[in-house]
Amino acid sequence: MNLLIKAAKIIDVSNPELHSKKRDILIKNGKIEKIAAKIAPDHQTETVSLKNLHISLGWFDSGVCFGEPGFEERETIANGLETAAKSGFTDIVLNPNTHPVPDSSSDIVFLKNAAKGQVTGLHPLGTLTMKAQGNDLAELFDMKNTGAVGFYDFKHPMENANLLKIALQYVSNFGGLAYSFPMDAAIAGKGNVNEGESAVRLGLKGIPALAEELRIARDLFILEYTGGKLHIPTLSTARSVKLIADAKKKGLDISCSVAIHNLLYTDSKLEEFDAAYKVMPPLRTKVDTKALIKGVKEGSIDFVTSDHIPMNIEEKQVEFENAAYGTIGLESSFGILNRIFETETAIGLLTKGRERYGMEQPKIKEGEAANLTLFDPEVKYRFEAKNIHSTSKNSMFLGAGLKGKVYGVIHNGRTLF
């Protein structure tokens, strides 16, 4: 692969020498060979010249679901990774939302092998407990050795506080990252939307913010006792942000994420009784959304994630209370973040997070492997079905106004435009 990228504006605040500069970038055999104001093309090199071309480090998503194995009709690994690449992502962390769940080293090997040869890198999470049932720890050390970047019973609360304590103590021996989904099941009960005015008006059962906040408070006490590394995925309330911020001030090794849809929409969307907006954790209030955005800007929230969860049409087009949780979000991630934040901030959010999972952060530098995303941040458009590359089409963003278009990615010695 020999490519000459012409007149690309580089967005990389970590590299002040190149940030906001227009440069030609020559890539040979998957590596950045030269970066200069002008590079003359030769007959062996393909030239890439695009309107308002911007370039950044390849984007990273810390929370993506596909379907394979078990739910291939929702999404295969191959099409899921192609969708991620077309959405600008060169690396994704794969949630253990399959059947069977990956709770052994052989499961992790299967996932890694299924992703070989793809432009986008797949970094799997194993489950924290056997079959994600919360009773016995899974093969954590063996899974780590075969490529698992963390351990998570996907969207299942860890009800056994002592088991979480043991897990954190155990993974600290080999630098593993344990997850705990922030939900107290007893308090959440049979709720399926945010407990608030919208739920009362619509006659839907609510999930109190307390269910999330109480669980986070418990987990932080355990982390303070045990040490180790803990990740809290997909915060949704204002008080959760404060709890995490206070824990970081104490020096605890804690990280967290927020789903992009919780930054954009509130529970007022439920007035439409559209199951596309049924997610877990649920859409919350305007106060929560503002606090989450502030937490992202101030760094209390470490990562934003698409929380991409493909679901079949029959799992969504049923009565609201019986519908499955989840929305796809890879294709719309950039357009939403670039709408909420300034472009530099949006790109910063899309390129951070790899180090938390033991991955090396790429660099835009001569001699380095090319791990790049190409885009135009100014294009405005309405998100439509034709913009969806996923097999499943359960997007809550259909009809939303987005800002920014992905041209393609370069990674693993391959390109996808």
Tab-separated table of C-alpha atoms in Angstrom:
chain	number	residue	atom	x	y	z
A	1	MET	CA	0.000	0.000	0.000
A	2	ASN	CA	1.583	3.249	-1.200
A	3	LEU	CA	-0.538	6.365	-0.678
A	4	LEU	CA	0.110	10.066	-0.977
A	5	ILE	CA	-2.438	12.097	0.972
A	6	LYS	CA	-2.512	15.648	-0.358
A	7	ALA	CA	-3.168	18.860	1.590
A	8	ALA	CA	-4.691	17.290	4.677
A	9	LYS	CA	-5.265	19.482	7.729
A	10	ILE	CA	-3.912	17.552	10.691
A	11	ILE	CA	-5.956	17.555	13.917
A	12	ASP	CA	-3.717	16.313	16.735
A	13	VAL	CA	-3.441	18.561	19.791
A	14	SER	CA	-0.777	16.239	21.254
A	15	ASN	CA	1.510	17.183	18.354
A	16	PRO	CA	1.864	21.002	18.340
A	17	GLU	CA	4.322	20.940	15.430
A	18	LEU	CA	1.686	19.495	13.101
A	19	HIS	CA	-1.632	20.402	14.726
A	20	SER	CA	-3.833	22.550	12.450
A	21	LYS	CA	-1.197	22.456	9.700
A	22	LYS	CA	-1.904	21.386	6.120
A	23	ARG	CA	0.527	18.695	5.052
A	24	ASP	CA	1.093	16.018	2.443
A	25	ILE	CA	1.577	12.581	3.995
A	26	LEU	CA	3.339	9.753	2.156
A	27	ILE	CA	2.523	6.230	3.330
A	28	LYS	CA	4.512	3.231	2.122
A	29	ASN	CA	3.985	-0.367	3.185
A	30	GLY	CA	1.674	0.724	5.961
A	31	LYS	CA	4.113	3.223	7.500
A	32	ILE	CA	4.286	7.001	7.395
A	33	GLU	CA	7.408	7.644	5.323
A	34	LYS	CA	7.265	11.417	4.951
A	35	ILE	CA	5.271	14.429	6.134
A	36	ALA	CA	5.900	17.706	4.324
A	37	ALA	CA	4.244	20.811	2.921
A	38	LYS	CA	4.607	19.411	-0.603
A	39	ILE	CA	5.452	15.904	-1.739
A	40	ALA	CA	5.635	15.101	-5.440
A	41	PRO	CA	3.675	11.968	-6.459
A	42	ASP	CA	5.254	9.112	-8.410
A	43	HIS	CA	3.746	6.474	-10.677
A	44	GLN	CA	3.832	3.787	-7.958
A	45	THR	CA	1.810	5.816	-5.465
A	46	GLU	CA	-1.944	6.383	-5.332
A	47	THR	CA	-2.836	10.005	-4.630
A	48	VAL	CA	-5.675	10.900	-2.267
A	49	SER	CA	-7.032	14.418	-2.719
A	50	LEU	CA	-10.413	15.208	-1.147
A	51	LYS	CA	-12.495	18.292	-0.445
A	52	ASN	CA	-11.763	19.964	2.932
A	53	LEU	CA	-9.693	16.937	3.917
A	54	HIS	CA	-8.821	16.656	7.604
A	55	ILE	CA	-6.846	13.847	9.188
A	56	SER	CA	-6.385	12.606	12.749
A	57	LEU	CA	-5.178	9.600	14.658
A	58	GLY	CA	-7.468	6.642	14.069
A	59	TRP	CA	-10.608	6.739	16.217
A	60	PHE	CA	-11.253	4.388	19.120
A	61	ASP	CA	-14.534	3.153	20.653
A	62	SER	CA	-14.473	1.524	24.088
A	63	GLY	CA	-17.908	-0.113	23.887
A	64	VAL	CA	-19.271	-1.912	20.807
A	65	CYS	CA	-21.496	-4.988	20.380
A	66	PHE	CA	-21.841	-7.166	17.295
A	67	GLY	CA	-23.622	-10.527	17.319
A	68	GLU	CA	-21.220	-13.270	16.376
A	69	PRO	CA	-21.212	-15.913	17.766
A	70	GLY	CA	-24.838	-16.739	18.392
A	71	PHE	CA	-26.591	-13.663	17.007
A	72	GLU	CA	-25.084	-13.401	13.516
A	73	GLU	CA	-28.421	-12.179	12.160
A	74	ARG	CA	-27.876	-8.983	14.176
A	75	GLU	CA	-24.291	-8.453	13.039
A	76	THR	CA	-21.293	-10.549	12.049
A	77	ILE	CA	-17.790	-9.629	13.154
A	78	ALA	CA	-16.730	-9.012	9.542
A	79	ASN	CA	-19.576	-6.609	8.723
A	80	GLY	CA	-19.374	-5.010	12.146
A	81	LEU	CA	-15.700	-4.170	11.697
A	82	GLU	CA	-16.364	-2.881	8.183
A	83	THR	CA	-19.126	-0.672	9.618
A	84	ALA	CA	-16.690	0.598	12.260
A	85	ALA	CA	-14.109	1.396	9.580
A	86	LYS	CA	-16.647	3.245	7.424
A	87	SER	CA	-17.581	5.199	10.564
A	88	GLY	CA	-13.942	6.255	11.107
A	89	PHE	CA	-12.909	3.795	13.836
A	90	THR	CA	-9.615	1.932	13.540
A	91	ASP	CA	-9.902	0.138	16.899
A	92	ILE	CA	-12.902	-1.009	18.926
A	93	VAL	CA	-13.387	-2.796	22.234
A	94	LEU	CA	-15.920	-5.584	21.745
A	95	ASN	CA	-18.457	-6.150	24.507
A	96	PRO	CA	-19.189	-9.764	25.552
A	97	ASN	CA	-22.785	-9.681	24.319
A	98	THR	CA	-22.872	-12.990	22.429
A	99	HIS	CA	-24.147	-16.542	22.835
A	100	PRO	CA	-22.243	-18.149	24.359
A	101	VAL	CA	-20.492	-15.310	26.143
A	102	PRO	CA	-16.665	-15.296	26.048
A	103	ASP	CA	-15.673	-16.601	29.472
A	104	SER	CA	-12.623	-18.694	28.516
A	105	SER	CA	-9.355	-18.257	26.641
A	106	SER	CA	-10.637	-20.287	23.670
A	107	ASP	CA	-13.540	-17.852	23.270
A	108	ILE	CA	-11.128	-14.913	23.122
A	109	VAL	CA	-8.983	-16.732	20.553
A	110	PHE	CA	-12.099	-17.302	18.406
A	111	LEU	CA	-12.974	-13.593	18.447
A	112	LYS	CA	-9.413	-12.518	17.632
A	113	ASN	CA	-9.158	-15.006	14.765
A	114	ALA	CA	-12.513	-13.921	13.338
A	115	ALA	CA	-11.218	-10.353	13.105
A	116	LYS	CA	-7.932	-11.114	11.314
A	117	GLY	CA	-7.298	-9.233	8.098
A	118	GLN	CA	-9.724	-6.403	8.885
A	119	VAL	CA	-8.844	-2.711	8.713
A	120	THR	CA	-10.316	-2.083	12.155
A	121	GLY	CA	-8.708	-3.821	15.098
A	122	LEU	CA	-10.926	-5.830	17.464
A	123	HIS	CA	-10.015	-5.914	21.159
A	124	PRO	CA	-12.362	-8.244	23.057
A	125	LEU	CA	-13.613	-8.086	26.612
A	126	GLY	CA	-14.120	-11.371	28.413
A	127	THR	CA	-16.838	-11.799	30.998
A	128	LEU	CA	-15.973	-11.167	34.645
A	129	THR	CA	-17.894	-14.231	35.819
A	130	MET	CA	-18.704	-17.620	34.310
A	131	LYS	CA	-21.545	-17.270	31.796
A	132	ALA	CA	-21.934	-13.672	33.089
A	133	GLN	CA	-24.131	-15.068	35.865
A	134	GLY	CA	-22.361	-13.358	38.761
A	135	ASN	CA	-21.581	-16.525	40.729
A	136	ASP	CA	-17.974	-17.571	39.992
A	137	LEU	CA	-15.069	-15.716	38.406
A	138	ALA	CA	-14.305	-16.575	34.785
A	139	GLU	CA	-10.853	-17.574	33.464
A	140	LEU	CA	-9.562	-14.022	33.834
A	141	PHE	CA	-5.805	-14.600	33.709
A	142	ASP	CA	-6.017	-17.042	30.791
A	143	MET	CA	-8.267	-14.662	28.848
A	144	LYS	CA	-5.859	-11.783	29.507
A	145	ASN	CA	-3.016	-13.877	28.072
A	146	THR	CA	-4.956	-14.580	24.873
A	147	GLY	CA	-5.946	-10.965	24.224
A	148	ALA	CA	-8.819	-9.909	26.490
A	149	VAL	CA	-8.416	-6.212	27.384
A	150	GLY	CA	-10.856	-6.246	30.310
A	151	PHE	CA	-13.619	-8.195	32.026
A	152	TYR	CA	-17.296	-7.268	31.953
A	153	ASP	CA	-20.612	-9.005	32.516
A	154	PHE	CA	-22.248	-6.859	29.844
A	155	LYS	CA	-25.133	-4.787	31.277
A	156	HIS	CA	-25.427	-7.236	34.187
A	157	PRO	CA	-25.004	-5.655	37.634
A	158	MET	CA	-22.534	-7.354	39.971
A	159	GLU	CA	-24.843	-8.016	42.895
A	160	ASN	CA	-22.270	-9.959	44.936
A	161	ALA	CA	-20.098	-7.242	46.507
A	162	ASN	CA	-17.636	-9.793	47.869
A	163	LEU	CA	-17.115	-11.313	44.428
A	164	LEU	CA	-16.292	-7.877	43.010
A	165	LYS	CA	-13.842	-7.394	45.878
A	166	ILE	CA	-12.139	-10.693	45.060
A	167	ALA	CA	-12.114	-9.898	41.335
A	168	LEU	CA	-10.397	-6.540	41.874
A	169	GLN	CA	-7.802	-8.126	44.141
A	170	TYR	CA	-7.180	-10.908	41.644
A	171	VAL	CA	-6.848	-8.810	38.480
A	172	SER	CA	-4.517	-6.358	40.229
A	173	ASN	CA	-1.901	-9.144	40.169
A	174	PHE	CA	-1.633	-8.922	36.389
A	175	GLY	CA	-2.878	-5.412	35.635
A	176	GLY	CA	-6.330	-6.489	34.502
A	177	LEU	CA	-9.252	-4.090	34.140
A	178	ALA	CA	-12.501	-5.072	35.862
A	179	TYR	CA	-15.874	-3.583	34.888
A	180	SER	CA	-18.949	-3.071	37.039
A	181	PHE	CA	-22.220	-2.070	35.411
A	182	PRO	CA	-23.741	0.739	37.525
A	183	MET	CA	-27.183	-0.558	38.421
A	184	ASP	CA	-28.739	-1.812	41.646
A	185	ALA	CA	-31.224	-4.350	40.329
A	186	ALA	CA	-33.370	-4.331	43.468
A	187	ILE	CA	-33.917	-0.578	43.274
A	188	ALA	CA	-34.330	-0.578	39.480
A	189	GLY	CA	-36.973	-3.284	39.842
A	190	LYS	CA	-39.059	-3.724	36.717
A	191	GLY	CA	-38.428	-0.189	35.491
A	192	ASN	CA	-37.389	0.379	31.898
A	193	VAL	CA	-37.155	4.183	31.542
A	194	ASN	CA	-35.953	7.055	33.700
A	195	GLU	CA	-38.044	7.664	36.803
A	196	GLY	CA	-39.433	11.146	36.224
A	197	GLU	CA	-42.244	13.235	34.821
A	198	SER	CA	-42.196	11.563	31.408
A	199	ALA	CA	-42.507	8.090	32.913
A	200	VAL	CA	-45.450	9.191	35.083
A	201	ARG	CA	-47.236	10.858	32.156
A	202	LEU	CA	-46.764	7.825	29.939
A	203	GLY	CA	-47.572	5.248	32.586
A	204	LEU	CA	-44.179	3.548	32.271
A	205	LYS	CA	-42.222	2.036	35.149
A	206	GLY	CA	-39.209	4.106	36.084
A	207	ILE	CA	-35.606	3.398	37.074
A	208	PRO	CA	-34.487	5.899	39.735
A	209	ALA	CA	-31.138	7.665	39.379
A	210	LEU	CA	-30.490	6.239	42.856
A	211	ALA	CA	-30.170	2.730	41.360
A	212	GLU	CA	-27.070	3.855	39.443
A	213	GLU	CA	-25.590	6.160	42.060
A	214	LEU	CA	-25.889	3.727	44.974
A	215	ARG	CA	-24.104	1.021	42.995
A	216	ILE	CA	-21.302	3.380	41.974
A	217	ALA	CA	-20.842	4.502	45.578
A	218	ARG	CA	-20.601	0.862	46.696
A	219	ASP	CA	-18.124	-0.043	43.983
A	220	LEU	CA	-15.905	2.924	44.788
A	221	PHE	CA	-15.773	1.914	48.451
A	222	ILE	CA	-14.731	-1.581	47.378
A	223	LEU	CA	-12.086	-0.189	44.995
A	224	GLU	CA	-10.670	1.995	47.767
A	225	TYR	CA	-10.366	-1.111	49.940
A	226	THR	CA	-8.881	-3.455	47.327
A	227	GLY	CA	-6.873	-1.339	44.924
A	228	GLY	CA	-6.778	-2.510	41.318
A	229	LYS	CA	-8.331	-0.968	38.203
A	230	LEU	CA	-12.066	-0.450	37.820
A	231	HIS	CA	-14.088	0.828	34.867
A	232	ILE	CA	-17.691	2.028	35.215
A	233	PRO	CA	-19.343	1.945	31.772
A	234	THR	CA	-22.077	4.291	30.545
A	235	LEU	CA	-22.837	6.739	33.339
A	236	SER	CA	-26.157	8.530	32.996
A	237	THR	CA	-26.760	10.820	35.998
A	238	ALA	CA	-25.364	14.079	37.362
A	239	ARG	CA	-24.562	12.642	40.786
A	240	SER	CA	-22.679	9.734	39.183
A	241	VAL	CA	-20.315	12.234	37.587
A	242	LYS	CA	-19.634	13.836	40.965
A	243	LEU	CA	-19.005	10.463	42.613
A	244	ILE	CA	-16.411	9.590	39.964
A	245	ALA	CA	-14.780	13.038	40.163
A	246	ASP	CA	-14.455	12.746	43.945
A	247	ALA	CA	-12.952	9.251	43.618
A	248	LYS	CA	-10.348	10.515	41.172
A	249	LYS	CA	-9.375	13.264	43.606
A	250	LYS	CA	-8.719	10.504	46.154
A	251	GLY	CA	-6.332	8.877	43.680
A	252	LEU	CA	-8.401	5.774	42.949
A	253	ASP	CA	-7.633	3.983	39.675
A	254	ILE	CA	-11.094	4.514	38.250
A	255	SER	CA	-12.261	5.266	34.708
A	256	CYS	CA	-15.721	5.642	33.223
A	257	SER	CA	-17.566	6.255	29.986
A	258	VAL	CA	-20.793	7.803	28.777
A	259	ALA	CA	-22.909	6.697	25.818
A	260	ILE	CA	-23.167	9.360	23.140
A	261	HIS	CA	-26.973	9.198	23.121
A	262	ASN	CA	-27.040	10.211	26.797
A	263	LEU	CA	-25.231	13.409	25.791
A	264	LEU	CA	-27.752	14.268	23.085
A	265	TYR	CA	-31.236	13.149	24.112
A	266	THR	CA	-33.344	13.277	27.275
A	267	ASP	CA	-36.319	11.216	28.436
A	268	SER	CA	-38.631	13.703	26.706
A	269	LYS	CA	-38.011	11.573	23.594
A	270	LEU	CA	-40.117	8.865	25.213
A	271	GLU	CA	-43.245	10.899	24.426
A	272	GLU	CA	-43.077	9.270	20.989
A	273	PHE	CA	-43.375	5.760	22.516
A	274	ASP	CA	-40.658	4.735	20.041
A	275	ALA	CA	-38.649	1.734	21.263
A	276	ALA	CA	-35.641	3.058	19.334
A	277	TYR	CA	-35.127	5.301	22.378
A	278	LYS	CA	-35.234	2.410	24.839
A	279	VAL	CA	-31.669	2.024	26.100
A	280	MET	CA	-29.894	0.923	29.269
A	281	PRO	CA	-29.069	3.008	31.190
A	282	PRO	CA	-32.138	5.018	30.171
A	283	LEU	CA	-32.214	8.512	28.737
A	284	ARG	CA	-32.310	10.864	31.720
A	285	THR	CA	-33.170	14.541	32.301
A	286	LYS	CA	-31.785	17.787	30.912
A	287	VAL	CA	-29.971	18.353	34.226
A	288	ASP	CA	-28.226	15.002	33.814
A	289	THR	CA	-27.328	15.649	30.171
A	290	LYS	CA	-25.735	18.998	31.036
A	291	ALA	CA	-23.759	17.416	33.883
A	292	LEU	CA	-22.551	14.617	31.601
A	293	ILE	CA	-21.359	17.079	28.957
A	294	LYS	CA	-19.601	19.102	31.639
A	295	GLY	CA	-18.026	15.917	32.993
A	296	VAL	CA	-16.696	15.071	29.534
A	297	LYS	CA	-15.213	18.554	29.084
A	298	GLU	CA	-13.607	18.572	32.536
A	299	GLY	CA	-12.238	15.036	32.274
A	300	SER	CA	-14.278	13.441	35.069
A	301	ILE	CA	-15.700	11.195	32.330
A	302	ASP	CA	-12.843	9.509	30.508
A	303	PHE	CA	-14.427	8.246	27.300
A	304	VAL	CA	-17.479	8.598	25.136
A	305	THR	CA	-18.753	5.447	23.484
A	306	SER	CA	-21.281	4.680	20.783
A	307	ASP	CA	-22.661	1.858	22.997
A	308	HIS	CA	-23.466	0.283	19.626
A	309	ILE	CA	-25.967	-2.572	20.139
A	310	PRO	CA	-27.512	-4.094	16.992
A	311	MET	CA	-30.972	-5.596	17.446
A	312	ASN	CA	-33.330	-7.347	15.028
A	313	ILE	CA	-36.456	-5.526	13.882
A	314	GLU	CA	-38.732	-7.963	15.755
A	315	GLU	CA	-36.895	-7.138	19.001
A	316	LYS	CA	-37.703	-3.448	18.629
A	317	GLN	CA	-41.022	-3.190	16.821
A	318	VAL	CA	-43.111	-4.533	19.699
A	319	GLU	CA	-44.832	-2.946	22.712
A	320	PHE	CA	-42.441	-0.542	24.419
A	321	GLU	CA	-42.242	-2.529	27.670
A	322	ASN	CA	-41.373	-5.728	25.775
A	323	ALA	CA	-38.836	-4.167	23.395
A	324	ALA	CA	-35.107	-4.893	23.697
A	325	TYR	CA	-32.692	-2.271	24.983
A	326	GLY	CA	-30.116	-0.695	22.692
A	327	THR	CA	-29.390	1.436	19.656
A	328	ILE	CA	-26.727	1.264	16.987
A	329	GLY	CA	-24.415	4.250	17.039
A	330	LEU	CA	-21.129	3.740	15.191
A	331	GLU	CA	-22.231	5.473	11.983
A	332	SER	CA	-23.569	8.550	13.785
A	333	SER	CA	-20.897	8.949	16.499
A	334	PHE	CA	-18.721	11.536	14.794
A	335	GLY	CA	-21.637	13.565	13.469
A	336	ILE	CA	-23.169	13.843	16.938
A	337	LEU	CA	-19.968	14.611	18.854
A	338	ASN	CA	-18.930	17.156	16.233
A	339	ARG	CA	-22.338	18.768	16.675
A	340	ILE	CA	-22.184	18.878	20.496
A	341	PHE	CA	-18.520	19.899	20.823
A	342	GLU	CA	-15.943	21.848	18.838
A	343	THR	CA	-14.164	19.672	16.256
A	344	GLU	CA	-10.877	19.597	18.188
A	345	THR	CA	-12.698	18.392	21.305
A	346	ALA	CA	-14.695	15.816	19.350
A	347	ILE	CA	-11.539	14.402	17.750
A	348	GLY	CA	-9.805	14.366	21.126
A	349	LEU	CA	-12.652	12.269	22.526
A	350	LEU	CA	-12.603	9.908	19.556
A	351	THR	CA	-8.853	9.289	19.753
A	352	LYS	CA	-8.354	8.797	23.513
A	353	GLY	CA	-8.667	5.683	25.629
A	354	ARG	CA	-6.350	3.060	24.158
A	355	GLU	CA	-3.834	3.235	27.002
A	356	ARG	CA	-6.493	2.239	29.546
A	357	TYR	CA	-6.791	-1.068	27.701
A	358	GLY	CA	-3.062	-1.680	27.377
A	359	MET	CA	-2.848	-0.569	23.746
A	360	GLU	CA	-0.181	1.699	22.354
A	361	GLN	CA	-1.384	5.146	21.327
A	362	PRO	CA	-0.614	5.733	17.611
A	363	LYS	CA	1.322	8.786	16.422
A	364	ILE	CA	1.283	10.936	13.318
A	365	LYS	CA	5.030	10.779	12.850
A	366	GLU	CA	7.503	9.666	10.214
A	367	GLY	CA	8.469	6.031	10.733
A	368	GLU	CA	5.288	5.166	12.644
A	369	ALA	CA	2.626	2.718	11.456
A	370	ALA	CA	-0.240	4.564	9.775
A	371	ASN	CA	-3.336	4.544	11.995
A	372	LEU	CA	-5.371	7.397	10.577
A	373	THR	CA	-8.922	8.638	10.022
A	374	LEU	CA	-9.759	10.972	7.137
A	375	PHE	CA	-12.808	13.244	7.366
A	376	ASP	CA	-14.510	16.531	6.535
A	377	PRO	CA	-15.796	18.194	9.735
A	378	GLU	CA	-18.015	20.779	8.045
A	379	VAL	CA	-20.517	18.711	6.049
A	380	LYS	CA	-24.031	18.942	7.517
A	381	TYR	CA	-26.683	16.357	6.723
A	382	ARG	CA	-29.689	14.529	8.090
A	383	PHE	CA	-28.997	10.965	9.224
A	384	GLU	CA	-31.048	8.535	7.138
A	385	ALA	CA	-31.384	4.794	6.601
A	386	LYS	CA	-28.961	5.014	3.647
A	387	ASN	CA	-26.234	6.103	6.096
A	388	ILE	CA	-26.532	2.849	8.069
A	389	HIS	CA	-23.968	0.149	7.250
A	390	SER	CA	-24.926	-2.188	10.108
A	391	THR	CA	-27.034	-5.264	9.401
A	392	SER	CA	-29.474	-4.179	12.104
A	393	LYS	CA	-31.151	-0.804	11.608
A	394	ASN	CA	-32.239	0.065	15.177
A	395	SER	CA	-30.918	3.630	15.271
A	396	MET	CA	-32.468	6.295	17.478
A	397	PHE	CA	-30.685	8.934	15.393
A	398	LEU	CA	-32.713	8.588	12.190
A	399	GLY	CA	-33.785	12.087	11.195
A	400	ALA	CA	-31.195	13.781	13.425
A	401	GLY	CA	-29.069	16.591	12.022
A	402	LEU	CA	-25.378	15.621	12.043
A	403	LYS	CA	-22.192	17.510	11.276
A	404	GLY	CA	-19.147	15.839	9.761
A	405	LYS	CA	-18.446	13.155	7.164
A	406	VAL	CA	-15.934	10.297	7.296
A	407	TYR	CA	-13.889	9.725	4.154
A	408	GLY	CA	-12.091	6.594	5.300
A	409	VAL	CA	-9.415	4.984	7.452
A	410	ILE	CA	-5.886	3.646	7.142
A	411	HIS	CA	-4.774	0.918	9.540
A	412	ASN	CA	-3.130	-2.504	9.678
A	413	GLY	CA	-1.488	-1.821	6.327
A	414	ARG	CA	-4.899	-1.530	4.684
A	415	THR	CA	-7.282	1.219	3.635
A	416	LEU	CA	-11.028	1.598	3.454
A	417	PHE	CA	-12.566	4.640	1.775
